[in-house]
CSV table of C-alpha atoms in Angstrom, one decimal:
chain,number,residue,atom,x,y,z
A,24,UNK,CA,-20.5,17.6,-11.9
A,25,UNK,CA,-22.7,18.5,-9.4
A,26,UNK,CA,-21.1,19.5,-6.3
A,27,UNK,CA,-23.1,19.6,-2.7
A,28,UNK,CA,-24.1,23.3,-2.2
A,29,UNK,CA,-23.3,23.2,1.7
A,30,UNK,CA,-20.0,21.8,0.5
A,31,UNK,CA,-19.3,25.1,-2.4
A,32,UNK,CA,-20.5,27.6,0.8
A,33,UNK,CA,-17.8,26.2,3.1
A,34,UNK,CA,-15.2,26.2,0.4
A,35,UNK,CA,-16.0,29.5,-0.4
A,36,UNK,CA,-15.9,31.1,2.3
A,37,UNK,CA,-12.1,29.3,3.0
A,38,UNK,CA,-10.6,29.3,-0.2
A,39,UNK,CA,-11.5,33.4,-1.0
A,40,UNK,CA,-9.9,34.7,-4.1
A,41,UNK,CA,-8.7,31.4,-4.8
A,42,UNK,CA,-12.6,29.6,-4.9
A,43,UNK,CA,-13.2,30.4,-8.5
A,44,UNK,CA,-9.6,28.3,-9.9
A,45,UNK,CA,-10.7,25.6,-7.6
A,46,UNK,CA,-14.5,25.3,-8.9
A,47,UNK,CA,-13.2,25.4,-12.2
A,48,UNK,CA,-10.5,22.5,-11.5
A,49,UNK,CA,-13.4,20.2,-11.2
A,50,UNK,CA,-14.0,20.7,-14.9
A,51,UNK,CA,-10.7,19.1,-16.3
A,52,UNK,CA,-10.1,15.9,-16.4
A,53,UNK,CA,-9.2,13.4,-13.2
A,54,UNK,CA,-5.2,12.5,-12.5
A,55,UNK,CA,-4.3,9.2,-13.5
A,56,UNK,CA,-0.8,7.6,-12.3
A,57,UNK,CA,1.0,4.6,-11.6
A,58,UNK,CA,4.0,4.1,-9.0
A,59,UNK,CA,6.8,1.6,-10.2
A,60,UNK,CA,7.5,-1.0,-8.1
A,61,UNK,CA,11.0,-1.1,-7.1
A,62,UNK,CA,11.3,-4.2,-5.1
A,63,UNK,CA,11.1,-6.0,-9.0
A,64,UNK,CA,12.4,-3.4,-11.3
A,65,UNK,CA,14.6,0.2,-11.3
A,66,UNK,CA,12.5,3.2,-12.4
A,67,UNK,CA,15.2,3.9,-15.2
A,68,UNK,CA,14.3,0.0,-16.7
A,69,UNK,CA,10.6,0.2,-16.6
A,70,UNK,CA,11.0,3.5,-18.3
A,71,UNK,CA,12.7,1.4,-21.0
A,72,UNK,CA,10.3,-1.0,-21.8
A,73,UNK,CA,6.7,0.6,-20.8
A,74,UNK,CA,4.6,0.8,-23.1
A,75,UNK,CA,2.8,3.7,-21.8
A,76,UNK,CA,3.4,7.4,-22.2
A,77,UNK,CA,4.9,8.8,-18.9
A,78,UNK,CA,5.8,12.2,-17.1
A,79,UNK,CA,6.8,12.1,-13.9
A,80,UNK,CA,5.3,12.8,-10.8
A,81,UNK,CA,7.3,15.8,-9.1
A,82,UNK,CA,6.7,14.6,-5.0
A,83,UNK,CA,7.5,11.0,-5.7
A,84,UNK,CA,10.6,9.4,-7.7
A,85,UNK,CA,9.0,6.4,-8.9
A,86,UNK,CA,5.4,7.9,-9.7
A,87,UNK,CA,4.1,8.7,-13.2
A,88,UNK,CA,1.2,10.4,-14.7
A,89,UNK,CA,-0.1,7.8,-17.6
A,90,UNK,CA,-2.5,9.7,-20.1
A,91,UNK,CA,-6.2,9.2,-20.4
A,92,UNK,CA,-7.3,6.4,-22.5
A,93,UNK,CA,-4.7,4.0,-21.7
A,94,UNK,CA,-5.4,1.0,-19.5
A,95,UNK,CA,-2.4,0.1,-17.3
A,96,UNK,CA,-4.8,-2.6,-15.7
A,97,UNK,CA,-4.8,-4.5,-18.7
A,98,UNK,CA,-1.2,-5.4,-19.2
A,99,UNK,CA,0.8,-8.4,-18.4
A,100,UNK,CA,3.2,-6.0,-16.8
A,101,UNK,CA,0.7,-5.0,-14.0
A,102,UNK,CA,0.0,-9.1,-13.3
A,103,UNK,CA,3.8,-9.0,-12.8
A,104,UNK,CA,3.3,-6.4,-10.3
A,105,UNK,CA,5.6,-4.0,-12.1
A,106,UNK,CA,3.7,-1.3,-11.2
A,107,UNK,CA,0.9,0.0,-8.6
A,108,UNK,CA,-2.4,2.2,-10.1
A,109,UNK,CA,-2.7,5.4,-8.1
A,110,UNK,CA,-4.3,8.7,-7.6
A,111,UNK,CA,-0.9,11.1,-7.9
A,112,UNK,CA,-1.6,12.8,-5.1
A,113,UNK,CA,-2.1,9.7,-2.8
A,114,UNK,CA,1.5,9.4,-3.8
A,115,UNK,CA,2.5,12.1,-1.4
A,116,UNK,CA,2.3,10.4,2.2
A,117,UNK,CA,4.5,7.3,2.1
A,118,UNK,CA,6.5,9.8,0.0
A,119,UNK,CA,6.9,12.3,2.6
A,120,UNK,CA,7.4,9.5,5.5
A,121,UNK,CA,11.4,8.9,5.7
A,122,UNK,CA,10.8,5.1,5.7
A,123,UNK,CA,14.6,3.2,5.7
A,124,UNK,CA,15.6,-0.4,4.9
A,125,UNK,CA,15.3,-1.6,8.8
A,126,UNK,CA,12.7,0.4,10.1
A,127,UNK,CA,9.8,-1.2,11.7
A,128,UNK,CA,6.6,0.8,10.3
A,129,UNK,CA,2.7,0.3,10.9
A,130,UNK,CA,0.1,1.2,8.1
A,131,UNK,CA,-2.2,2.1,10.6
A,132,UNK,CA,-5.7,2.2,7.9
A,133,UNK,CA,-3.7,0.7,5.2
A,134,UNK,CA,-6.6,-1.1,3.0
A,135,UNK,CA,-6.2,-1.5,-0.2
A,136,UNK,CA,-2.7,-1.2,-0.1
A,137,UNK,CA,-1.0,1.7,-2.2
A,138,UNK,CA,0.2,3.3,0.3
A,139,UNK,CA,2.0,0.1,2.0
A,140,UNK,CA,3.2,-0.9,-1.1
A,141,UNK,CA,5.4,2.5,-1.5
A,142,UNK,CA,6.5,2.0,2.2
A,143,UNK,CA,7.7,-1.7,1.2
A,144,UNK,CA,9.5,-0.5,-1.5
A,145,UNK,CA,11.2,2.2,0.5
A,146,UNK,CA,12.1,-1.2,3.3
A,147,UNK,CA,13.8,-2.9,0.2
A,148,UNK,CA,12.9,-6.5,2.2
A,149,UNK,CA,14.8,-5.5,5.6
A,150,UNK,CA,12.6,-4.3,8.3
A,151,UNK,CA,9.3,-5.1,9.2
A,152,UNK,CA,6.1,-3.7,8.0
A,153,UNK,CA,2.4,-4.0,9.9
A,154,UNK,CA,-0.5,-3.7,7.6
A,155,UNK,CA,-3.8,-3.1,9.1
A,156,UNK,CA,-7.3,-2.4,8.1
A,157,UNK,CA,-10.2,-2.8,10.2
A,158,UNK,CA,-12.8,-3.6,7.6
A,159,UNK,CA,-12.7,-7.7,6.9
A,160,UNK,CA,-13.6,-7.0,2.8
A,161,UNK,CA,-11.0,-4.3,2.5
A,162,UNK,CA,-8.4,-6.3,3.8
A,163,UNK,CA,-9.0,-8.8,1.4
A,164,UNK,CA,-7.6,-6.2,-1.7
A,165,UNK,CA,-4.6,-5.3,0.6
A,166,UNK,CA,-3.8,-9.1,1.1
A,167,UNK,CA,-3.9,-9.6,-2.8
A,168,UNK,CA,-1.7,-6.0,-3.6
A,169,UNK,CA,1.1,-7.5,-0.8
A,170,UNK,CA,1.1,-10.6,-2.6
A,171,UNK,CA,1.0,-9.1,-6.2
A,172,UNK,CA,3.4,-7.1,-5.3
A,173,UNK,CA,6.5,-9.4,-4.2
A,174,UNK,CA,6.2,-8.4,-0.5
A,175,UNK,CA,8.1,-10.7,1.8
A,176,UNK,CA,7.6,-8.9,5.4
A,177,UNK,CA,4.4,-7.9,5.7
A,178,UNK,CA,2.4,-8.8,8.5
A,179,UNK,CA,-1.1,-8.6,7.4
A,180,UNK,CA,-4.0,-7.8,10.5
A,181,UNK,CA,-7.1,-7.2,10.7
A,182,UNK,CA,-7.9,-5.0,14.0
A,183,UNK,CA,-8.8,-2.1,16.3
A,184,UNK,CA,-5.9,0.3,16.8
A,185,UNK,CA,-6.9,0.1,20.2
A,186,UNK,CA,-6.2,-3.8,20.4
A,187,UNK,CA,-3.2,-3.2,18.3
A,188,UNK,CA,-1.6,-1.1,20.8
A,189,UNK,CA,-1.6,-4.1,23.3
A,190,UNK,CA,0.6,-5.9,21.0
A,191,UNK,CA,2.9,-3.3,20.2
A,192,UNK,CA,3.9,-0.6,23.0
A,193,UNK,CA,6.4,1.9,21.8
A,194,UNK,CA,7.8,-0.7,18.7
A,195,UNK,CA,7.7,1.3,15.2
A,196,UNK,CA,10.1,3.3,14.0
A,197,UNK,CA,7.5,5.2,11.2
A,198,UNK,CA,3.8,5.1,12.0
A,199,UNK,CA,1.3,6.3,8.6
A,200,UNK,CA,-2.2,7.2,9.5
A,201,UNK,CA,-4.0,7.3,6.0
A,202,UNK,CA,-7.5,8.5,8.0
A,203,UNK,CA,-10.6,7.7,6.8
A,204,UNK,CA,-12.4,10.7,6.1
A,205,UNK,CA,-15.0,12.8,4.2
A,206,UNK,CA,-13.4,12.1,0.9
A,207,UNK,CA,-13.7,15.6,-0.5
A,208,UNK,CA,-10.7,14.6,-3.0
A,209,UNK,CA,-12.4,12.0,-4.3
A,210,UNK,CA,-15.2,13.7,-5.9
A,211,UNK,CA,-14.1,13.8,-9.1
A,212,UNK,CA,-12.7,10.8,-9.3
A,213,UNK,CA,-15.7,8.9,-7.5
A,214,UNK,CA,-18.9,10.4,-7.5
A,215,UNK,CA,-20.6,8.4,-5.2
A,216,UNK,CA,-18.7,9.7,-2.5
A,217,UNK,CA,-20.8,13.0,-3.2
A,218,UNK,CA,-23.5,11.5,-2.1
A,219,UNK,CA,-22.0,9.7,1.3
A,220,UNK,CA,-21.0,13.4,1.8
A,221,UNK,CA,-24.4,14.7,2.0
A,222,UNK,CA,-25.9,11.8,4.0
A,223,UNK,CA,-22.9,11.7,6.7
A,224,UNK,CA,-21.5,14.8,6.8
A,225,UNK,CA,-17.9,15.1,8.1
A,226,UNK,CA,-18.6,15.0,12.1
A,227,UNK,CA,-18.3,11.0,12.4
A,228,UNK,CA,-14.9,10.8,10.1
A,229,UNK,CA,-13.8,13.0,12.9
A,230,UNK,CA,-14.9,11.8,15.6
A,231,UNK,CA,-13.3,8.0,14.1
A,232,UNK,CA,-9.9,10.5,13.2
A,233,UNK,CA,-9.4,11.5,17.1
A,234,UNK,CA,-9.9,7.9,18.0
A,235,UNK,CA,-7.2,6.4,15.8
A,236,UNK,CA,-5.1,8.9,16.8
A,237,UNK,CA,-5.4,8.4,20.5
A,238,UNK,CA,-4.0,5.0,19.9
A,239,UNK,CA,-0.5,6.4,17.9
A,240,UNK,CA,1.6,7.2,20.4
A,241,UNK,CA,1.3,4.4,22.5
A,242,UNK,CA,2.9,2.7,19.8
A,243,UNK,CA,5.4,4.7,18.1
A,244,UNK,CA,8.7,4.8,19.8
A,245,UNK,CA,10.7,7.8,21.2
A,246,UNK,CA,12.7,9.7,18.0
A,247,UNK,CA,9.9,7.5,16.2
A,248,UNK,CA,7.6,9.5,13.5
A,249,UNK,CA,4.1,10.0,12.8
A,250,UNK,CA,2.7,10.7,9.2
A,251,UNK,CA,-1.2,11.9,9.1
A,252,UNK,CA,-2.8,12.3,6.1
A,253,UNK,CA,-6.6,12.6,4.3
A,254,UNK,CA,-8.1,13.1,1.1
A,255,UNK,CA,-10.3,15.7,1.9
A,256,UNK,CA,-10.1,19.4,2.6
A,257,UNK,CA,-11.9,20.0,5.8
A,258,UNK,CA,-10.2,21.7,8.6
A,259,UNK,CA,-12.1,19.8,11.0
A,260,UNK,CA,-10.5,16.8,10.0
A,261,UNK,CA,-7.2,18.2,8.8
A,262,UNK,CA,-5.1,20.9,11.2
A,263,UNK,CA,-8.1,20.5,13.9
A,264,UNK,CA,-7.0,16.7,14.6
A,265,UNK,CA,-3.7,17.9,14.3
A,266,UNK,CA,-3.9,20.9,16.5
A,267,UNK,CA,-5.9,18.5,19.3
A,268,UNK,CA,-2.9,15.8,18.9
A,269,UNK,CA,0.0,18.2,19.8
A,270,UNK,CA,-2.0,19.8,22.2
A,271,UNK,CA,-2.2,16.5,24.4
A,272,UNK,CA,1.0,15.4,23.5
A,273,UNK,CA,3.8,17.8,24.0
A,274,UNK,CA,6.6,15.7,23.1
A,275,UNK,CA,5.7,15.6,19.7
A,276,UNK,CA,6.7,18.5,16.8
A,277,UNK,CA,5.4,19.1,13.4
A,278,UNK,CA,8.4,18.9,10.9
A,279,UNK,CA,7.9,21.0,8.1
A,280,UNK,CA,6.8,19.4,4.4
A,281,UNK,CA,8.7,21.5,1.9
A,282,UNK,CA,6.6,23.7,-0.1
A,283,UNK,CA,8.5,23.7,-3.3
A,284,UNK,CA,6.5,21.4,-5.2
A,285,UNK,CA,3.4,22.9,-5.6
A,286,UNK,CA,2.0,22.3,-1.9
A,287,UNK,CA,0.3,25.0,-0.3
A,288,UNK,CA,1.1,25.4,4.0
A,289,UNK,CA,-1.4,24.7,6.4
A,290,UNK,CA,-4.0,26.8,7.5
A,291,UNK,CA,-4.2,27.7,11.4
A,292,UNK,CA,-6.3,30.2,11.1
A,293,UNK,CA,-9.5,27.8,10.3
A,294,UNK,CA,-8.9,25.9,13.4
A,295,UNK,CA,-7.4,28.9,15.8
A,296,UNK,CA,-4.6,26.5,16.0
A,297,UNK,CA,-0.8,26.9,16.2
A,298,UNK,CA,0.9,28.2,13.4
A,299,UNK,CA,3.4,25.1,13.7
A,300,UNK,CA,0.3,23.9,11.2
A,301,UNK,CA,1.8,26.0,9.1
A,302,UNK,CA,4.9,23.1,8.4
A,303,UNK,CA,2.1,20.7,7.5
A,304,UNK,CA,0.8,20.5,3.6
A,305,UNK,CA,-1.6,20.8,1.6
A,306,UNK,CA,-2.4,19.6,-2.2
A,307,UNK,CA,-4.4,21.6,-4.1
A,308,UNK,CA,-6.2,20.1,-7.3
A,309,UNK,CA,-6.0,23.9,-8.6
A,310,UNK,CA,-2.5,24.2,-7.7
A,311,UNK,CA,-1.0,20.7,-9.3
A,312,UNK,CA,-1.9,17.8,-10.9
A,313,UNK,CA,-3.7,15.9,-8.2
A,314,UNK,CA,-6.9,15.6,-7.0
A,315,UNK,CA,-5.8,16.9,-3.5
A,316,UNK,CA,-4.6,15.3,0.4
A,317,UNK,CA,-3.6,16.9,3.3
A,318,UNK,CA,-0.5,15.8,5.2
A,319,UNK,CA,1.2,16.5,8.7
A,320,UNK,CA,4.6,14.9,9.3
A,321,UNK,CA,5.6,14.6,13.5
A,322,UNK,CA,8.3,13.6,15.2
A,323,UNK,CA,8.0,12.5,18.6
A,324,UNK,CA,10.6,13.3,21.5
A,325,UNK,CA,11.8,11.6,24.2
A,326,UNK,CA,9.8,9.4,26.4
A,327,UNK,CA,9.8,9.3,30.4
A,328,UNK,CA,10.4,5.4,29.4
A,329,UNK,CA,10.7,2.9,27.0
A,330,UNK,CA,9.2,-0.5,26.6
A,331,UNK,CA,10.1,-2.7,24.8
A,332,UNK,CA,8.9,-6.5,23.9
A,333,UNK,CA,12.4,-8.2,23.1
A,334,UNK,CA,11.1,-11.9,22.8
A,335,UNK,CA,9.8,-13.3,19.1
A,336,UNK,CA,8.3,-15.6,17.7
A,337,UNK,CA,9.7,-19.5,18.4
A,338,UNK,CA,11.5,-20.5,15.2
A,339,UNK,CA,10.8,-24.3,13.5
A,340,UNK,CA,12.7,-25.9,11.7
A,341,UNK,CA,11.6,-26.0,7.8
A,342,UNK,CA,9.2,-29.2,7.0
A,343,UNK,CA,10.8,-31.9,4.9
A,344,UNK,CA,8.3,-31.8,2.0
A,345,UNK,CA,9.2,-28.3,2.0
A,346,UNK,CA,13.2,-28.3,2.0
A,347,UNK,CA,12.4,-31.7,-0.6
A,348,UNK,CA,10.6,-28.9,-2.8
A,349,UNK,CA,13.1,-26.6,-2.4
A,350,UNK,CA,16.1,-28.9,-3.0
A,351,UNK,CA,14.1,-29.5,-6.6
A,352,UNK,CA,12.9,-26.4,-7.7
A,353,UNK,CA,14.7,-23.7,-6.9
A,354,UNK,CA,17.9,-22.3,-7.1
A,355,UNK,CA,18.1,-20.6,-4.0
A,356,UNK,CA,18.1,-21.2,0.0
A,357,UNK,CA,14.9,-20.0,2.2
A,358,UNK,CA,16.5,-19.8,5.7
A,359,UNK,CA,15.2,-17.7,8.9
A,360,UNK,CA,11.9,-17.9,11.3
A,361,UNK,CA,9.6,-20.2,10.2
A,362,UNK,CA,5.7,-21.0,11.5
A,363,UNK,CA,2.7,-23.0,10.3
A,364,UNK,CA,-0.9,-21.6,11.0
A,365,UNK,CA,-3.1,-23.9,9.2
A,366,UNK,CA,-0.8,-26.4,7.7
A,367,UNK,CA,0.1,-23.0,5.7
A,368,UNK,CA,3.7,-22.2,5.7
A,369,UNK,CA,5.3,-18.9,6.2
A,370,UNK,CA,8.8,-17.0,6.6
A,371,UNK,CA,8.4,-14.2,9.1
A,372,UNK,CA,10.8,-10.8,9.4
A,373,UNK,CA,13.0,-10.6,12.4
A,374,UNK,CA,12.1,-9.0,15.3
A,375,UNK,CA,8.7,-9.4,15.9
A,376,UNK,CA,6.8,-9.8,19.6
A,377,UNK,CA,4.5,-12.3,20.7
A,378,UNK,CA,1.1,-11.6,18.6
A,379,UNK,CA,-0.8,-14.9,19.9
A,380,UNK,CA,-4.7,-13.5,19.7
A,381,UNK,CA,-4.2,-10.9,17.5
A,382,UNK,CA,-6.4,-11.3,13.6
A,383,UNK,CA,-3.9,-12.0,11.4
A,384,UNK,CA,-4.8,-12.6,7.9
A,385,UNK,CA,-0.8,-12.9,7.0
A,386,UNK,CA,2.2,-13.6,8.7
A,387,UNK,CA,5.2,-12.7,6.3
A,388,UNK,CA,5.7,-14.3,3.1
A,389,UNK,CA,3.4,-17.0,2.7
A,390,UNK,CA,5.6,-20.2,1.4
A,391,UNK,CA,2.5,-22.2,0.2
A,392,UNK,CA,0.5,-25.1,2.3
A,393,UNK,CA,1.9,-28.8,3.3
A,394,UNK,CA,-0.3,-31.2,2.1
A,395,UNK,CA,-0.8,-34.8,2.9
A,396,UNK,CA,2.8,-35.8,0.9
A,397,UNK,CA,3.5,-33.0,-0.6
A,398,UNK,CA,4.4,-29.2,-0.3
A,399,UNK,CA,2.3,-26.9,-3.0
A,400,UNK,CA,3.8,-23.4,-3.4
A,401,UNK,CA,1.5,-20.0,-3.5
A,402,UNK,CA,1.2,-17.4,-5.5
A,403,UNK,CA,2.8,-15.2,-2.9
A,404,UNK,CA,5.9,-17.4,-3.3
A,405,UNK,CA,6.1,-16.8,-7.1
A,406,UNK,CA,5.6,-13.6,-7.0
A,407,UNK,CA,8.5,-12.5,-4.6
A,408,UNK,CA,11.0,-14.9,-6.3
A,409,UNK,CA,12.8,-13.7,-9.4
A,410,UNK,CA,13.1,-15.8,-12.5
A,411,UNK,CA,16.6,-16.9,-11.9
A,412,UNK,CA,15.4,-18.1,-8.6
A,413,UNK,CA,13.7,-21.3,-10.3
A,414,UNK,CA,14.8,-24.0,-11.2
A,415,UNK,CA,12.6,-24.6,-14.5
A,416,UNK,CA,10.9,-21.1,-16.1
A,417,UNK,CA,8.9,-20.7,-19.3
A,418,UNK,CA,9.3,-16.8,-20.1
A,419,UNK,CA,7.2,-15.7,-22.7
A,420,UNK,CA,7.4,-12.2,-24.2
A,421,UNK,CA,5.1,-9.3,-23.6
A,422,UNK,CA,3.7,-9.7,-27.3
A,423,UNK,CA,2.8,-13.3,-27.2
A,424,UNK,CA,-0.5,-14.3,-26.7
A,425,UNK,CA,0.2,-17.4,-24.8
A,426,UNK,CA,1.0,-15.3,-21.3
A,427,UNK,CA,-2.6,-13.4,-21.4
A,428,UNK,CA,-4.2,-17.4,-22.1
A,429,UNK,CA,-1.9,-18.0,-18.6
A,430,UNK,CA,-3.5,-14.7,-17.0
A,431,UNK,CA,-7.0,-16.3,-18.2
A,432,UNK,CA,-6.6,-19.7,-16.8
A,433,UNK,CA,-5.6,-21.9,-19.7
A,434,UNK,CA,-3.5,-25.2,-20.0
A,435,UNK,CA,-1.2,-24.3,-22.5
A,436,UNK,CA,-0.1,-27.2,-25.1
A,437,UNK,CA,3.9,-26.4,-24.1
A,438,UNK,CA,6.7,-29.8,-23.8
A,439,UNK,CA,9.3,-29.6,-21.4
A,440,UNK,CA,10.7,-31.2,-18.3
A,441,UNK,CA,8.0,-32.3,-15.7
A,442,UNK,CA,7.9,-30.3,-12.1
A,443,UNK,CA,6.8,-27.1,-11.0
A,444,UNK,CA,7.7,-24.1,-13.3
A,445,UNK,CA,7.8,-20.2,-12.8
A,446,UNK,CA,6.1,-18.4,-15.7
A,447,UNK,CA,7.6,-15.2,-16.7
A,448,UNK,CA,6.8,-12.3,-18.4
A,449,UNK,CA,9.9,-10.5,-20.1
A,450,UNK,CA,11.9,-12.0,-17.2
A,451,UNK,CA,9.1,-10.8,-14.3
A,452,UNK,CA,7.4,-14.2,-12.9
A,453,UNK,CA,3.7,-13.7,-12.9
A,454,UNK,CA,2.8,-17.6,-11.4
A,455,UNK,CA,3.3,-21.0,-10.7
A,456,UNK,CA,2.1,-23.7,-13.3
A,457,UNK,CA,3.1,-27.7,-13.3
A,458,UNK,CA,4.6,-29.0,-16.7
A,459,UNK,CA,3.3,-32.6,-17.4
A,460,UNK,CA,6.2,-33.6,-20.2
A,461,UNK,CA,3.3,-32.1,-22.5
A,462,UNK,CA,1.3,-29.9,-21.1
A,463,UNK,CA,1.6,-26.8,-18.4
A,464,UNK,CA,-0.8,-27.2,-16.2
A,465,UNK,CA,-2.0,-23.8,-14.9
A,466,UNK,CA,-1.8,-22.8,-11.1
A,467,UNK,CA,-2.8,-19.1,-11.5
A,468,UNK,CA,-5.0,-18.3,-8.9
A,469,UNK,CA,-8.8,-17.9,-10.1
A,470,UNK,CA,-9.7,-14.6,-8.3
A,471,UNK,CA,-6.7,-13.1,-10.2
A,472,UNK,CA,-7.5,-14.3,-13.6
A,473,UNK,CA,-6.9,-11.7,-16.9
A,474,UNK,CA,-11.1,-10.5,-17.6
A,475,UNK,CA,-11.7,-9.6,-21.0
């Protein structure tokens, strides 16, 4: 491929003995993986019945290289949301980040959602998790990968990190800072981000970088900690944001990444910084099987103070068409916070603050909508229920052509009793469809539908 040649100067000139392997790492062919989804199945039972070829990633438990050729898109499995598609080495941050079931964590740039996926996963449903991206279309795949993916407390927004700070004053536990940057990883994966390179250059990413990072610590609380991380090799926007960061804020401390899995240390020396950088990492796509990020894990230390926003969100009692829907259709009780934005219904985590004129896109798991007399599930409901959960299934098995007609949109000719039903995949539900006594009725959501 053809590189920029300001771009093969710089890394020169950084990279010394080591320029040539790197060059030539361009040549192979690009990473492919895919992270298991653990909030719907154990790693050691998808291994069981995938029906890919796997080796495991070595910086993440649940993340597998899948080999070329293979399309891991086009399987009922991923329409289950089994499993997430991901560069390897994107794999790393969320990985790094000790995330625990309880924390409360903020995906600071989080669009389109890999990375908060992993971080739910890690919350196993207890804790809350803020998802933010500020670009409107970008959201739009992160609101579709929370849903896909069975996540019940998410709060979806779309805003500043300055605005978000007003909302949130010292309240996560784990902050992640995916930074949009120059993208200097991505060239072999996407080559059109050779050519944003050469029209922007990497002084506005850096300039956005300091911004967003301005805004952290305002809301990360004391013992709370801070994961940074790019996909792109620059200094400037790697150990120089860094170095900048700990230099205004002296209560924070780089903890170390270990090294033992291929990572390289940080390098000081190209931004006269502390060698503290040295504890942050750096993944080489001549020194593993990635295409390459950089990452710096912090914790932060005691504050003079802390603030803290105690009173939540004023529960409601659940709607009657929705308890009369639950009473017939599932098998299980739906109890906690609830709230209606737009004769939509959803469950919210614990613990939240007032967020009244914030952009919020979603607000927990979204139930479904109450209509004129009656209550119609979403797909988000579905997909964060588990078969036994339902009243009335239909499971059909991997092999069988009638669950990629479902994926497509189809009525299928099936008899059984009348009501809403939870169509499965090997056990994993996938959507909501309405049996007539004859018919199912589909209720798969169109911008999801199985392409050919």
């Amino acid at each position: 491929m053809q590189l920029p040649i300001d771009f093969l100067n710089r890394m020169k000139s950084l990279l010394g003995d080591e320029y040539e392997d790197f060059i030539r790492s361009y040549d192979g062919s690009k990473y492919q993986g895919l992270r298991i989804n653990t909030l719907k199945i154990s790693v050691d039972e998808f291994q069981k019945i995938s029906p890919f070829s796997l080796k495991p990633i070595p910086w993440t438990k649940d993340g597998f290289y899948y080999e070329e050729g293979e399309r891991p898109a086009k399987h009922p499995y991923y329409h289950a949301g089994l499993y997430y598609i991901q560069e390897p080495s994107a794999m790393a941050p969320a990985s790094v980040l000790d995330v625990v079931p309880g924390d409360k964590v903020l995906d600071l740039c989080a669009a389109p959602g890999g990375k908060t996926v992993q971080l739910a996963a890690k919350l196993k449903d207890k804790g809350i998790l803020v998802t933010n991206d500020i670009n409107l279309q970008r959201v739009k795949a992160l609101i579709k990968n929370v849903e896909l993916f069975g996540i019940k407390n998410a709060i979806v927004t779309n805003e500043s990190p300055e605005k978000l700070t007003r909302y949130f004053s010292r309240y996560f536990d784990k902050i992640l800072v995916d930074a949009p940057c120059s993208g200097e990883g991505m060239f072999r994966k996407d080559e059109k981000m050779v050519k944003t390179w050469e029209r922007q250059g990497i002084e506005p990413y850096v300039t956005m970088q300091r911004s967003i990072m301005d805004c952290v610590d305002g809301m990360l609380d004391a013992d709370g900690e801070l994961l940074y991380s790019t996909c792109t090799f620059s200094p400037e926007e790697n150990e120089g944001i860094i170095e900048e960061f700990i230099s205004n804020h002296e209560n924070y401390m780089i903890r170390p990444i270990s090294k033992s899995l291929g990572f390289d240390e940080g390098r000081p020396q190209w931004v006269s910084g502390s060698e503290t950088l040295r504890g942050s990492a750096r993944l080489w796509p001549h020194r593993l099987e990635g295409e390459g990020h950089f990452l710096a894990w912090l914790k932060k230390g005691h504050d003079s103070f802390r603030e803290i926003n105690a009173k939540g969100t004023d529960a409601i009692k659940p709607p009657k068409l929705f308890t009369a829907f639950v009473e017939e259709n599932l098998n299980v009780q739906l109890e906690g916070c609830f709230e209606i934005h737009n004769d939509q219904l959803y469950l919210l985590p614990d613990g939240l603050p007032p967020l009244k004129g914030l952009k919020i896109l979603r607000s927990g798991w979204l139930l479904g909508s109450l209509k004129k007399d009656r209550f119609e599930p979403s797909q988000a409901m579905a997909m964060a229920l588990s078969r036994k959960d339902a009243t009335r299934t239909v499971n059909f098995k991997v092999s069988d052509p009638m669950i990629v007609k479902y994926l497509k949109g189809e009525t299928l000719d099936i008899e059984g009793e009348k009501g809403w039903t939870l169509v499965c995949v090997d056990g994993f539900p996938v959507g909501w469809a309405k049996q007539t006594g004859t018919m199912l009725k589909n209720y798969y959501p169109p911008a999801w539908r199985w392409i050919d």
